[in-house]
GROMACS .gro file of C-alpha atoms in nm:
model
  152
    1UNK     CA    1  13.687  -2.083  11.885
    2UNK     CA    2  13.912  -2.054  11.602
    3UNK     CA    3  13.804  -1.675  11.512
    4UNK     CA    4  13.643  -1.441  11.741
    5UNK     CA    5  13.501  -1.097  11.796
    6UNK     CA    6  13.765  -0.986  12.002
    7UNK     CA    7  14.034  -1.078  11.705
    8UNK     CA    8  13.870  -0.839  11.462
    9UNK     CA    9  14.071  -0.450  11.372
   10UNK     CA   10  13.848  -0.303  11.171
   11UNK     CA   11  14.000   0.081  10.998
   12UNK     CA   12  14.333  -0.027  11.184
   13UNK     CA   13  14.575   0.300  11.094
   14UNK     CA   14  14.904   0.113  11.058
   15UNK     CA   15  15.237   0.211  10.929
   16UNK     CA   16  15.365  -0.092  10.756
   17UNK     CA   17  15.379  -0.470  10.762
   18UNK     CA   18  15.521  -0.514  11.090
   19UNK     CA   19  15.313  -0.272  11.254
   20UNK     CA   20  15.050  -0.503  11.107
   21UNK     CA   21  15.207  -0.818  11.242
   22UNK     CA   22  15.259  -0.676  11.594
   23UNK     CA   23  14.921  -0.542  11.633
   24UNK     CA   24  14.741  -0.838  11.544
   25UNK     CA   25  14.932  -1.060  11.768
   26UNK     CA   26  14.859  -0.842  12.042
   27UNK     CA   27  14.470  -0.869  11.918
   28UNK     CA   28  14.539  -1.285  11.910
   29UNK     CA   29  14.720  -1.240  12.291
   30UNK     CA   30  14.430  -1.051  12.418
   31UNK     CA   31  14.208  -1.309  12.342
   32UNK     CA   32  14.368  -1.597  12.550
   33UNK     CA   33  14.507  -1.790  12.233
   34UNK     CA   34  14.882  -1.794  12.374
   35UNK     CA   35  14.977  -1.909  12.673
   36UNK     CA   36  15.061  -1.693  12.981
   37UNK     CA   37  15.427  -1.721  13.000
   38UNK     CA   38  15.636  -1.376  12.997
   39UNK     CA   39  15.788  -1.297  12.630
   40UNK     CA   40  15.511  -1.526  12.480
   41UNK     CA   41  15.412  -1.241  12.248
   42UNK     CA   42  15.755  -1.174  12.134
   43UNK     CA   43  15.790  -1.598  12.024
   44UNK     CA   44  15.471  -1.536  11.865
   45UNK     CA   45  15.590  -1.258  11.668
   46UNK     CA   46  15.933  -1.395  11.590
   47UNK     CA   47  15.730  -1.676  11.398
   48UNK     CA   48  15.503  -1.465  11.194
   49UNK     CA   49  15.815  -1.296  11.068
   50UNK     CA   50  16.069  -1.606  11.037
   51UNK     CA   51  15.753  -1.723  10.818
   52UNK     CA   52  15.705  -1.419  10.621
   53UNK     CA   53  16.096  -1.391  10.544
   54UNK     CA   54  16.043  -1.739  10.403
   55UNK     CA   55  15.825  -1.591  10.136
   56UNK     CA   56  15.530  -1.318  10.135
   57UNK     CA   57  15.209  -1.420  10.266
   58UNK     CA   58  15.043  -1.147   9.996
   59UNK     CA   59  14.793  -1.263   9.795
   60UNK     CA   60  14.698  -1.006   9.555
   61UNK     CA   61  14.387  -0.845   9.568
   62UNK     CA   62  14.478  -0.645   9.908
   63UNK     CA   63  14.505  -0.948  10.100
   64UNK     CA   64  14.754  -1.118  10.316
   65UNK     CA   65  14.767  -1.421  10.548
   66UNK     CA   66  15.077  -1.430  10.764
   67UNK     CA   67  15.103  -1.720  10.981
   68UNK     CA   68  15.321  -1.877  11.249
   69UNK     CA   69  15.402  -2.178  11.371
   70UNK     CA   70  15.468  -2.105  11.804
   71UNK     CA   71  15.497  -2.270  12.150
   72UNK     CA   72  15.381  -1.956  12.271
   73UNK     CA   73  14.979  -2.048  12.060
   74UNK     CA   74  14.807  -2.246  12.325
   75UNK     CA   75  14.521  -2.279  12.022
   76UNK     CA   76  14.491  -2.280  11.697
   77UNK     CA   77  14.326  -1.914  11.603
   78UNK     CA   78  14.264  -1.619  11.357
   79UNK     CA   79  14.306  -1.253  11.358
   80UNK     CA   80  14.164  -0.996  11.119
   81UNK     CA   81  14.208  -0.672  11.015
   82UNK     CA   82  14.083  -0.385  10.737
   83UNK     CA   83  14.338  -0.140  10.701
   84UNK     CA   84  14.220   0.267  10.708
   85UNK     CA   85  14.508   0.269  10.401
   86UNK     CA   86  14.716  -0.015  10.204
   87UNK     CA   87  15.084  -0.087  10.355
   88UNK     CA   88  15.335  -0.224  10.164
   89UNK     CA   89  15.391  -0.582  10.190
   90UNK     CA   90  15.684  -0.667   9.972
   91UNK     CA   91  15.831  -0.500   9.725
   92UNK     CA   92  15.526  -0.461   9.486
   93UNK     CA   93  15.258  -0.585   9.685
   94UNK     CA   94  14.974  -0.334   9.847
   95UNK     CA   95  14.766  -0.529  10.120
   96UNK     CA   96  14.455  -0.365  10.323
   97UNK     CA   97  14.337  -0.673  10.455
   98UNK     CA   98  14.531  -0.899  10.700
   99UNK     CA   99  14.413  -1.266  10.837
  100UNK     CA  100  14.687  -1.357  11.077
  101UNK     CA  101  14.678  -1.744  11.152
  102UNK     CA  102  14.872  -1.872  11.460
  103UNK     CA  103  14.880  -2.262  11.574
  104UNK     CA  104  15.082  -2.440  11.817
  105UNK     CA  105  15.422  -2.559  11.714
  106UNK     CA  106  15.369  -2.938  11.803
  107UNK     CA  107  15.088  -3.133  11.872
  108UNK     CA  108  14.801  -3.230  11.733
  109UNK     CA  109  14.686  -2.874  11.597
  110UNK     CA  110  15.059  -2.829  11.429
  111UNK     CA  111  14.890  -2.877  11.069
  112UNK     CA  112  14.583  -2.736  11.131
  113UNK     CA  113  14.701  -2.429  10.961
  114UNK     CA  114  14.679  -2.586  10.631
  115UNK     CA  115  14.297  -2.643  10.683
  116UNK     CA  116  14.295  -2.256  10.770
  117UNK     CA  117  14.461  -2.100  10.475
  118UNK     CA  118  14.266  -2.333  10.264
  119UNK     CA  119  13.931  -2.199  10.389
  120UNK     CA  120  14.030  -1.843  10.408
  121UNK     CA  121  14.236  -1.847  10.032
  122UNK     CA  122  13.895  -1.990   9.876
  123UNK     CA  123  13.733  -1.751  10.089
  124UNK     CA  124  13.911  -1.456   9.931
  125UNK     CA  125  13.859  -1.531   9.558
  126UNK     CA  126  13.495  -1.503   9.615
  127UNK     CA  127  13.358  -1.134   9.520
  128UNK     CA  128  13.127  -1.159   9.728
  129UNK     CA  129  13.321  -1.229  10.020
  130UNK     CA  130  13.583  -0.959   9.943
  131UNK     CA  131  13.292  -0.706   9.916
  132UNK     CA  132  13.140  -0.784  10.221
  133UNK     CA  133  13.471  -0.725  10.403
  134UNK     CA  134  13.503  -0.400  10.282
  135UNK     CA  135  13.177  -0.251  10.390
  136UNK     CA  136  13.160  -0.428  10.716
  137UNK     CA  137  13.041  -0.172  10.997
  138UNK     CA  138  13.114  -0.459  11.327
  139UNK     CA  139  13.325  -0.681  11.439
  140UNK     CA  140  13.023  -0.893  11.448
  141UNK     CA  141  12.904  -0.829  11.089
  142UNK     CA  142  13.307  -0.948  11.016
  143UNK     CA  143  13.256  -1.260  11.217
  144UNK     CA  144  12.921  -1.352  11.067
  145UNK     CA  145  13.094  -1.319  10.693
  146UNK     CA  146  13.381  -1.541  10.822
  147UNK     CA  147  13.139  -1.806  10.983
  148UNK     CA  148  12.949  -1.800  10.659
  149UNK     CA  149  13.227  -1.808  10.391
  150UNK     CA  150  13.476  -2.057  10.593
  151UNK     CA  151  13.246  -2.278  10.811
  152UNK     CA  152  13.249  -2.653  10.711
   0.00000   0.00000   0.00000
């Protein structure tokens, strides 16, 4: 499963981006999506930042979609939070809500990551969708907008 209950941070009080970053790899470590080696979260993290230093995964509207490419993500998978208050991103970018994408480094899942930011970018320029996020009360109610907005 690409996106799961257990990946979801809903009122997460963080203190800036890499706060974020950490915390949501964690959330994607808990959930079985890296493989059990030691330091496996660490490679995971080094990724999401060697990607962001690249250039910011902001989007505008609150949103951000860091991503990284690791040996240490057994499968491709998504984490989510909704920030209690915006952090900054860059230098003039506020984000609130975070979709962390991890797939392996090689393989057949390598690109898969594409397909992912696709979905969730079209995702986010829909109202409706960015509403929804905001007054989610669950997890589940989280994971039922995401199934409905990026399934297909």
């Amino acid at each position: 499963m690409i996106f799961s209950k257990e990946t979801i941070c809903l009122d997460l009080n963080a203190q800036n981006k890499e706060d974020v970053i950490e915390r949501l790899c964690r959330k994607f470590k808990d959930a079985g999506n890296l493989i059990a080696q030691t330091d496996v979260l660490n490679d995971f993290v080094n990724s999401v930042h060697q990607r962001e230093n690249i250039s910011s995964t902001a989007l505008g509207l609150e949103f951000a979609i860091p991503h990284g490419k690791s040996s240490a993500v057994k499968e491709p998978g998504v984490a989510f939070a909704r920030l209690t208050h915006p952090v900054s991103w860059d230098d003039d970018e506020e984000v609130r809500f975070i979709f962390l994408v991890g797939v392996p480094e090689s393989g057949a899942g390598n690109n898969e990551h594409l397909h992912i930011l696709s979905k969730l970018s079209g995702a986010i320029m829909e109202d409706d969708f960015r509403e929804q996020l905001e007054k989610a009360a669950s997890a589940a109610e989280v994971f039922a907008i995401f199934e409905k907005y990026t399934s297909n």
